[in-house]
Amino acid sequence: MEALCPIDSSFSDLISALLAPPSPLLAQEYFDEHISKRQDLGIIVKQNGEFGKGVFAETEFKEGDLILKDPMLVGAQHSANKMDCLVCSFCFRFIGSIELQIGRKLYLQELGISVNHTECDMEESYSDGEDSSSEENGETSGACSSSNSRKKVELPKGVVESLMTGDLKLPYSDKFSLPPTVPCIGGCGEAHYCSELCAQADWESCHSLLCTGEKSESVSREALVEFIQHANETNDIFLLAAKAISYTILRYRKLKTACIEERGKNKNVSGCTIPSALFEAWKPISMGHKRRWWDCIALPVDVETSDEDAFRKQIRSLTFTSLQLLKAAVFDKECEPLFSLEVYGHIIGMFELNNLDLVVASPVEDYFLYIDELPSSKKREAEEITQSILEALGDDYSVCCQGTAFFPLQSCMNHSCCPNAKAFKREEDRDGQATILALKPIYKGDEVTISYVDEELPFEERQTLLADYGFRCRCPKCLEEEPYANI
Ligand SMILES: C[S@@+](CC[C@H](N)C(=O)[O-])C[C@H]1O[C@@H](n2cnc3c(N)ncnc32)[C@H](O)[C@@H]1O
């Protein structure tokens, strides 16, 4: 390995090089290659001249057309949401069965595990930071939770269990069949999948290092459990950052192996070093990173401006604690720069500024709507079984899968308060990919823009929210409204 990988840079040089913003040329090459792998895409990424990169149409889109389905680079379901929805830990499709979804939720409810609910909004939007919820970011579709207040009632003993075991079949549930649950390869019992393919893909992408099961490839499973617990108690953005680090380490190892093989075949291969493999592995993340978390996190409303310094120091210290725990769990000497506070802070900053709400609609909602819309005699018959279950579930009988994720292409889309596109899940979009639809006709060469905030808000409110993203909007709508803003 020594002969293969001479480390000629100092550690701090390596960190600085990792954190240097990618040059426009490098970014262009990266996105050209990324997009060329998806032959069907009618978009390109290029510099927009004013504020870095942007996404541009390469073809014409009509109103309502699908512009893009963007698979996430890394994503995670919110910890609290795991109580409500059982989804594939890789593609985030609902799994199991309607009975399992309901039985599991009731079972956890009975155990008294409290869950903080936010209403689901199928319109994905940019997250404005810690614990951002969809409800802050626009209209709610009402698709995921019931609006009428229903009191929870208890079910007879054994019903919950038989829902979970599958012994109790709900009427018409076969019309809403879900993929079977595939367990994690490492045996952690925490991650579940919709297929062997997703289980394998997640394992290879990052889970082999973050699995707490017997086959985990982490340095210490105990340390991993401690890291996860800390993230769950403080901020689950750390879980996303851990996925980004693990993703980079595993990618680095693959690139290194390929590099060694290449050297074995051809002694004249040059440029194959630890730093070069690490930079290559880091590239997808580097395309999104911007600033350190403690510098870019928006000041919460309950923190006085005079306490800003103390607040930012506190966030830095929290990040440091999380990093020490992660280091004890998955440290890799060859990837040591990834474990510096600066790099960790930038990774989390990237999620803070770029992350998007991950939302997948629940089939349980569809199921109860179906029952509700049955002809009256069939409905009465079905409700003899489903009504008590619906009452036991209570108000939030159906909650969407919610989390945060980094979508490489959507993250290149600039904001406009009069956007020509929006992130919106259609009926058929039942996985964790971002879906971008045209709001109006878009012509070849036009920039594709989305709104990071609710564009119907008054001018000043929009600017306040956009300040969290570090800019003041100068879109045509803002330029027109600005002179009248304070009148
Ligand atoms: C998610 S990124 C969009 C891609 C970005 N232009 C890039 O080069 O990576 C969001 C960042 O782009 C810039 N940006 C996006 N929309 C903007 C706008 N309407 N006005 C000014 N800056 C904008 C801001 O710096 C913002 O933090």
XYZ file of C-alpha atoms and ligand atoms in Angstrom:
514
model
C 0.000 0.000 0.000
C 2.871 2.392 0.851
C 4.265 2.132 -2.647
C 0.830 2.697 -4.075
C -0.216 5.591 -1.928
C 2.458 8.045 -0.955
C 0.835 10.696 1.222
C 2.643 13.803 0.175
C 0.225 16.291 1.646
C 0.063 17.236 5.291
C -3.115 16.429 7.180
C -4.295 20.030 7.319
C -3.571 20.488 3.601
C -5.773 17.497 2.917
C -8.594 18.939 5.002
C -8.309 22.314 3.261
C -8.322 20.591 -0.114
C -11.448 18.614 0.811
C -13.184 21.788 1.888
C -12.221 23.928 -1.083
C -15.334 24.634 -3.175
C -15.184 22.580 -6.379
C -14.084 24.710 -9.339
C -16.824 25.484 -11.884
C -15.000 23.217 -14.344
C -14.868 20.281 -11.929
C -18.533 20.787 -11.011
C -19.458 20.932 -14.690
C -17.606 17.683 -15.419
C -19.177 15.981 -12.432
C -22.754 16.933 -13.307
C -22.281 16.246 -17.028
C -21.166 12.735 -16.113
C -23.936 12.342 -13.523
C -26.602 13.393 -16.036
C -25.143 11.367 -18.918
C -25.798 8.222 -16.867
C -29.488 9.144 -16.948
C -30.189 9.247 -20.652
C -33.804 10.283 -20.278
C -33.100 13.596 -18.538
C -34.128 16.777 -20.326
C -32.020 19.020 -18.118
C -28.419 20.071 -17.633
C -26.559 21.703 -14.760
C -24.442 24.728 -15.609
C -23.243 27.978 -14.116
C -26.068 30.473 -14.140
C -23.757 33.467 -13.949
C -25.374 35.139 -10.970
C -25.418 32.651 -8.148
C -23.392 29.599 -8.958
C -24.838 26.567 -10.620
C -28.379 26.174 -11.799
C -30.518 23.631 -13.640
C -31.529 24.417 -17.212
C -34.013 22.812 -19.581
C -32.554 20.934 -22.525
C -35.984 20.229 -23.912
C -39.470 21.716 -23.696
C -41.795 20.924 -20.778
C -45.535 21.564 -20.721
C -47.393 22.559 -17.557
C -47.673 19.489 -15.311
C -44.872 17.573 -17.073
C -42.423 15.594 -15.024
C -39.047 17.327 -15.245
C -37.035 15.104 -12.981
C -37.055 12.184 -10.583
C -33.924 12.614 -8.481
C -32.739 9.687 -6.354
C -31.172 10.761 -3.080
C -27.471 10.498 -2.371
C -28.163 9.910 1.308
C -31.319 10.243 3.296
C -32.823 9.256 6.612
C -36.285 8.896 8.066
C -36.821 11.067 11.149
C -36.341 8.996 14.294
C -39.795 9.808 15.690
C -41.443 8.953 12.369
C -40.104 5.385 12.576
C -42.818 4.684 15.149
C -45.509 5.511 12.630
C -44.312 4.086 9.357
C -42.399 0.988 8.401
C -40.529 1.848 5.220
C -37.636 0.477 3.202
C -34.470 1.937 4.716
C -33.025 2.469 1.243
C -35.821 3.569 -1.109
C -38.357 4.579 1.594
C -41.331 2.698 0.088
C -43.865 1.467 2.629
C -43.376 -2.248 3.253
C -45.091 -5.242 4.855
C -48.843 -4.934 4.646
C -51.630 -2.578 5.645
C -52.214 -4.846 8.659
C -48.555 -4.675 9.692
C -48.407 -0.894 9.288
C -51.483 -0.484 11.501
C -50.653 -3.233 14.011
C -47.094 -2.025 14.512
C -48.235 1.563 15.062
C -50.893 0.475 17.567
C -48.402 -1.776 19.319
C -45.875 1.036 19.743
C -48.710 3.356 20.732
C -49.722 0.850 23.430
C -46.157 0.726 24.689
C -46.586 4.432 25.292
C -43.895 5.580 22.919
C -44.721 9.202 22.352
C -44.452 10.650 18.902
C -44.436 14.266 17.831
C -46.565 14.550 14.754
C -46.379 17.057 12.036
C -48.846 17.031 9.226
C -47.553 15.721 5.955
C -47.240 17.901 2.946
C -46.761 16.120 -0.321
C -45.171 19.236 -1.648
C -41.546 18.756 -0.774
C -39.649 21.859 0.049
C -36.323 23.059 1.152
C -35.785 22.563 4.819
C -34.816 25.576 6.802
C -32.906 23.702 9.366
C -33.189 21.704 12.485
C -36.465 19.961 12.947
C -38.002 21.804 10.075
C -41.388 20.418 9.364
C -43.350 20.442 6.187
C -46.137 22.392 7.791
C -43.925 25.464 7.933
C -43.238 25.270 4.266
C -46.441 25.721 2.428
C -49.912 24.470 2.111
C -50.808 21.119 3.556
C -52.590 18.763 1.266
C -54.384 17.046 4.095
C -53.408 13.821 2.428
C -51.796 12.296 5.430
C -53.747 13.007 8.518
C -57.322 13.278 9.393
C -58.699 16.705 10.153
C -61.596 15.628 12.358
C -60.715 15.090 15.948
C -61.104 11.428 16.836
C -60.704 10.058 20.322
C -58.524 6.975 20.603
C -60.264 3.837 21.809
C -58.692 0.583 22.931
C -59.031 -2.557 20.861
C -59.877 -5.955 22.321
C -56.831 -7.928 23.445
C -55.069 -9.880 20.731
C -56.271 -7.731 17.837
C -53.065 -5.735 17.616
C -51.001 -8.902 17.761
C -53.004 -10.617 15.051
C -52.687 -7.557 12.834
C -48.933 -7.749 13.247
C -48.704 -11.480 12.685
C -51.028 -11.315 9.688
C -53.624 -13.605 11.310
C -56.194 -10.844 11.052
C -56.868 -9.818 7.462
C -58.608 -6.513 6.971
C -61.311 -6.315 4.306
C -60.040 -5.199 0.894
C -56.457 -4.821 2.164
C -55.273 -7.022 -0.723
C -56.032 -4.070 -3.012
C -53.204 -2.226 -1.240
C -50.510 -4.863 -1.250
C -47.028 -3.770 -0.221
C -43.622 -5.355 -0.838
C -42.668 -7.943 1.798
C -40.271 -6.947 4.574
C -36.677 -8.017 3.964
C -34.396 -7.917 7.029
C -31.012 -6.217 7.214
C -28.049 -8.296 6.013
C -26.131 -7.468 9.179
C -28.939 -8.556 11.475
C -29.514 -5.249 13.254
C -33.300 -5.478 13.265
C -33.391 -1.700 12.817
C -33.176 -1.474 9.050
C -35.824 -3.152 6.857
C -36.077 -3.308 3.101
C -38.539 -3.832 0.274
C -36.191 -6.220 -1.577
C -32.853 -8.025 -1.383
C -31.634 -5.497 -3.916
C -32.341 -2.534 -1.661
C -30.840 -4.396 1.320
C -27.645 -5.025 -0.655
C -27.500 -1.513 -2.095
C -27.867 0.067 1.346
C -25.292 -2.293 2.815
C -22.775 -1.324 0.154
C -23.656 2.354 0.203
C -23.325 2.989 3.943
C -25.188 0.587 6.203
C -22.373 -1.976 6.590
C -20.561 0.627 8.698
C -23.627 1.885 10.532
C -25.301 -1.439 11.261
C -25.531 -2.421 14.920
C -26.061 -6.101 14.052
C -23.682 -9.036 14.304
C -22.224 -8.617 10.843
C -21.547 -4.919 11.294
C -18.278 -3.682 9.823
C -18.093 -0.828 12.301
C -15.126 -0.479 14.628
C -17.331 -0.809 17.702
C -21.025 -1.657 17.838
C -21.282 -0.313 21.383
C -19.864 3.032 20.268
C -22.273 3.033 17.339
C -25.237 2.524 19.643
C -23.985 5.424 21.765
C -23.612 7.647 18.695
C -27.131 6.814 17.471
C -28.590 7.418 20.912
C -26.900 10.811 21.115
C -28.240 11.751 17.665
C -31.748 10.649 18.591
C -31.604 12.704 21.778
C -30.114 15.814 20.203
C -30.515 16.148 16.438
C -30.998 13.435 13.857
C -29.067 15.498 11.291
C -26.040 13.669 12.797
C -27.426 10.371 11.463
C -27.487 11.863 7.992
C -23.925 13.137 8.421
C -22.840 9.664 9.566
C -24.382 8.225 6.401
C -22.451 10.751 4.287
C -19.166 9.837 6.026
C -19.805 6.093 5.751
C -20.799 6.508 2.108
C -17.503 8.296 1.424
C -15.387 5.723 3.314
C -16.989 2.800 1.485
C -16.662 4.555 -1.865
C -13.024 5.296 -1.053
C -12.356 1.614 -0.293
C -13.881 0.550 -3.602
C -11.885 3.140 -5.528
C -8.698 2.094 -3.738
C -9.285 -1.558 -4.630
C -9.917 -0.630 -8.259
C -6.774 1.459 -8.167
C -4.647 -1.420 -6.814
C -6.026 -3.742 -9.479
C -5.280 -1.196 -12.164
C -1.726 -0.817 -10.876
C -1.322 -4.583 -10.872
C -2.236 -4.667 -14.547
C -0.437 -1.541 -15.627
C 2.622 -0.396 -13.687
C 2.599 2.964 -15.428
C -0.735 4.101 -14.018
C -0.141 7.385 -12.243
C -2.172 9.662 -10.006
C -3.531 6.795 -7.957
C -2.933 7.812 -4.347
C -4.811 7.848 -1.060
C -5.578 11.559 -1.419
C -6.741 11.144 -5.005
C -9.013 8.203 -4.134
C -10.338 10.118 -1.141
C -11.079 13.224 -3.226
C -12.830 11.123 -5.817
C -14.902 9.387 -3.136
C -15.753 12.747 -1.571
C -16.763 14.422 -4.845
C -20.544 13.792 -4.691
C -20.674 15.313 -1.207
C -18.307 18.148 -2.082
C -20.719 19.296 -4.786
C -23.239 20.241 -2.135
C -21.207 21.471 0.789
C -21.110 25.121 1.655
C -20.511 26.314 5.213
C -19.927 24.941 8.696
C -23.100 24.046 10.534
C -22.522 26.306 13.514
C -21.948 29.237 11.147
C -24.954 28.697 8.911
C -27.661 27.368 11.213
C -30.469 29.910 11.506
C -30.815 31.479 14.932
C -33.912 29.937 16.560
C -36.666 32.434 17.333
C -36.272 31.911 21.070
C -32.567 32.855 21.045
C -31.788 36.569 21.538
C -29.378 38.136 19.051
C -27.150 39.011 22.003
C -26.827 35.270 22.735
C -25.914 34.375 19.162
C -22.216 33.728 19.878
C -23.011 31.459 22.799
C -25.588 29.617 20.697
C -23.127 29.008 17.854
C -20.465 27.821 20.318
C -22.990 25.426 21.807
C -23.797 23.994 18.363
C -20.078 23.597 17.656
C -19.585 21.779 20.928
C -22.571 19.496 20.247
C -21.068 18.705 16.828
C -17.736 17.912 18.499
C -19.388 15.468 20.924
C -21.242 13.742 18.100
C -18.030 13.478 16.070
C -16.127 11.845 18.940
C -18.879 9.247 19.252
C -18.927 8.613 15.502
C -15.147 8.370 15.404
C -15.190 5.672 18.085
C -17.709 3.787 15.978
C -16.500 3.930 12.366
C -13.030 5.525 12.258
C -10.826 4.654 9.282
C -7.206 5.828 9.478
C -6.900 6.212 5.700
C -9.949 8.494 5.684
C -8.876 10.446 8.773
C -9.505 13.922 7.277
C -13.218 13.074 7.132
C -13.197 12.904 10.922
C -11.952 16.447 11.473
C -14.402 18.836 13.114
C -14.151 21.184 10.118
C -15.168 18.495 7.625
C -17.910 17.109 9.880
C -19.212 20.652 10.435
C -19.288 21.284 6.674
C -21.112 18.025 5.978
C -23.828 18.967 8.449
C -23.843 22.526 7.074
C -24.459 21.042 3.651
C -27.535 19.230 4.955
C -28.644 22.360 6.784
C -28.523 24.470 3.621
C -29.353 21.882 0.990
C -31.402 19.225 2.634
C -34.855 18.542 1.473
C -37.873 17.100 3.093
C -38.267 13.456 2.326
C -41.983 12.699 2.140
C -43.731 9.502 1.057
C -47.514 9.202 1.302
C -48.941 6.408 3.416
C -51.025 3.610 1.871
C -53.008 3.466 5.143
C -54.633 6.767 4.161
C -55.595 5.308 0.783
C -56.952 2.204 2.453
C -59.324 4.020 4.801
C -60.404 6.371 1.993
C -61.218 3.331 -0.118
C -63.354 1.864 2.670
C -65.069 5.207 3.122
C -65.968 5.368 -0.557
C -67.398 1.838 -0.844
C -71.100 1.470 -1.740
C -73.082 1.730 1.501
C -73.844 -1.949 2.127
C -70.228 -3.014 1.512
C -68.991 -0.072 3.527
C -71.172 -1.012 6.517
C -69.894 -4.564 6.354
C -66.230 -3.532 6.129
C -66.579 -0.929 8.849
C -67.710 -3.555 11.326
C -64.044 -4.490 11.377
C -62.244 -1.310 10.374
C -64.153 1.257 12.436
C -62.780 0.210 15.825
C -59.285 0.081 14.345
C -59.638 3.569 12.927
C -60.842 4.788 16.318
C -57.935 3.103 18.062
C -55.516 4.836 15.723
C -57.053 8.187 16.550
C -56.515 11.477 14.751
C -53.193 10.656 13.215
C -54.376 7.374 11.764
C -52.160 7.809 8.769
C -48.833 9.584 8.826
C -46.479 10.017 5.868
C -42.914 8.801 5.946
C -40.922 11.894 6.807
C -37.220 12.538 6.855
C -34.459 14.521 5.233
C -32.280 13.732 2.285
C -29.737 15.173 -0.077
C -30.839 15.124 -3.713
C -27.884 15.916 -5.998
C -29.797 17.529 -8.855
C -32.614 19.172 -6.968
C -29.921 20.743 -4.793
C -28.643 22.574 -7.866
C -31.994 24.268 -8.471
C -32.059 27.949 -7.666
C -34.910 29.721 -5.992
C -37.476 32.043 -7.497
C -40.598 33.508 -5.883
C -42.266 33.052 -9.282
C -40.932 29.557 -9.986
C -41.607 27.571 -13.133
C -41.354 24.211 -11.337
C -42.107 22.657 -7.991
C -41.262 19.575 -5.957
C -44.482 17.634 -5.785
C -45.261 13.972 -5.318
C -47.895 12.589 -7.665
C -50.124 9.641 -6.829
C -47.595 7.225 -8.324
C -44.538 8.689 -6.598
C -44.389 6.351 -3.637
C -40.665 6.309 -2.946
C -37.998 8.611 -1.570
C -36.973 10.197 -4.861
C -37.500 13.914 -5.337
C -40.071 14.660 -8.025
C -40.004 17.957 -9.901
C -42.966 19.018 -12.027
C -43.349 21.948 -14.424
C -45.729 24.649 -13.170
C -45.860 26.382 -16.526
C -44.413 25.848 -19.999
C -40.612 25.729 -19.870
C -38.610 26.177 -23.047
C -35.214 24.812 -24.010
C -32.543 26.991 -22.397
C -34.816 28.309 -19.591
C -33.546 27.972 -16.055
C -35.689 25.592 -13.970
C -36.469 27.276 -10.657
C -38.366 26.172 -7.592
C -39.438 28.130 -4.544
C -37.633 27.314 -1.307
C -40.387 29.007 0.681
C -44.105 29.555 0.296
C -44.097 32.041 -2.568
C -47.557 33.318 -1.599
C -46.160 34.852 1.604
C -45.759 38.636 1.721
C -42.462 40.070 0.435
C -40.798 40.699 3.813
C -41.698 37.277 5.182
C -40.216 35.622 2.116
C -37.007 37.607 2.489
C -36.758 36.705 6.181
C -37.084 33.004 5.403
C -34.659 33.217 2.492
C -32.108 34.963 4.707
C -31.653 31.551 6.348
C -30.316 30.356 2.990
C -27.910 33.263 2.963
C -29.405 35.415 0.211
C -31.882 38.151 -0.539
C -34.065 37.283 -3.485
C -33.856 39.433 -6.612
C -36.310 37.517 -8.745
C -38.725 39.519 -10.971
C -41.529 39.216 -8.385
C -39.287 40.559 -5.579
C -37.913 43.374 -7.713
C -41.481 44.393 -8.519
C -42.722 44.153 -4.912
C -39.713 45.610 -3.092
C -40.480 49.328 -3.600
C -43.930 48.812 -2.046
C -42.812 46.520 0.753
C -42.684 49.081 3.560
C -45.489 51.341 2.428
C -29.475 24.762 -3.160
S -28.344 25.858 -3.707
C -28.738 26.098 -5.375
C -27.545 25.859 -6.240
C -26.470 26.873 -6.087
N -26.650 27.990 -7.012
C -25.107 26.252 -6.243
O -24.272 26.789 -6.981
O -24.848 25.226 -5.600
C -28.916 27.281 -2.893
C -27.962 28.441 -2.969
O -27.975 29.032 -4.264
C -28.000 30.457 -4.175
N -29.300 30.933 -4.682
C -30.338 30.160 -5.067
N -31.361 30.911 -5.503
C -30.974 32.190 -5.397
C -31.597 33.447 -5.676
N -32.843 33.531 -6.164
N -30.909 34.571 -5.420
C -29.650 34.516 -4.947
N -28.998 33.368 -4.640
C -29.646 32.209 -4.870
C -27.836 30.774 -2.696
O -26.469 30.916 -2.456
C -28.377 29.540 -2.005
O -27.827 29.334 -0.722
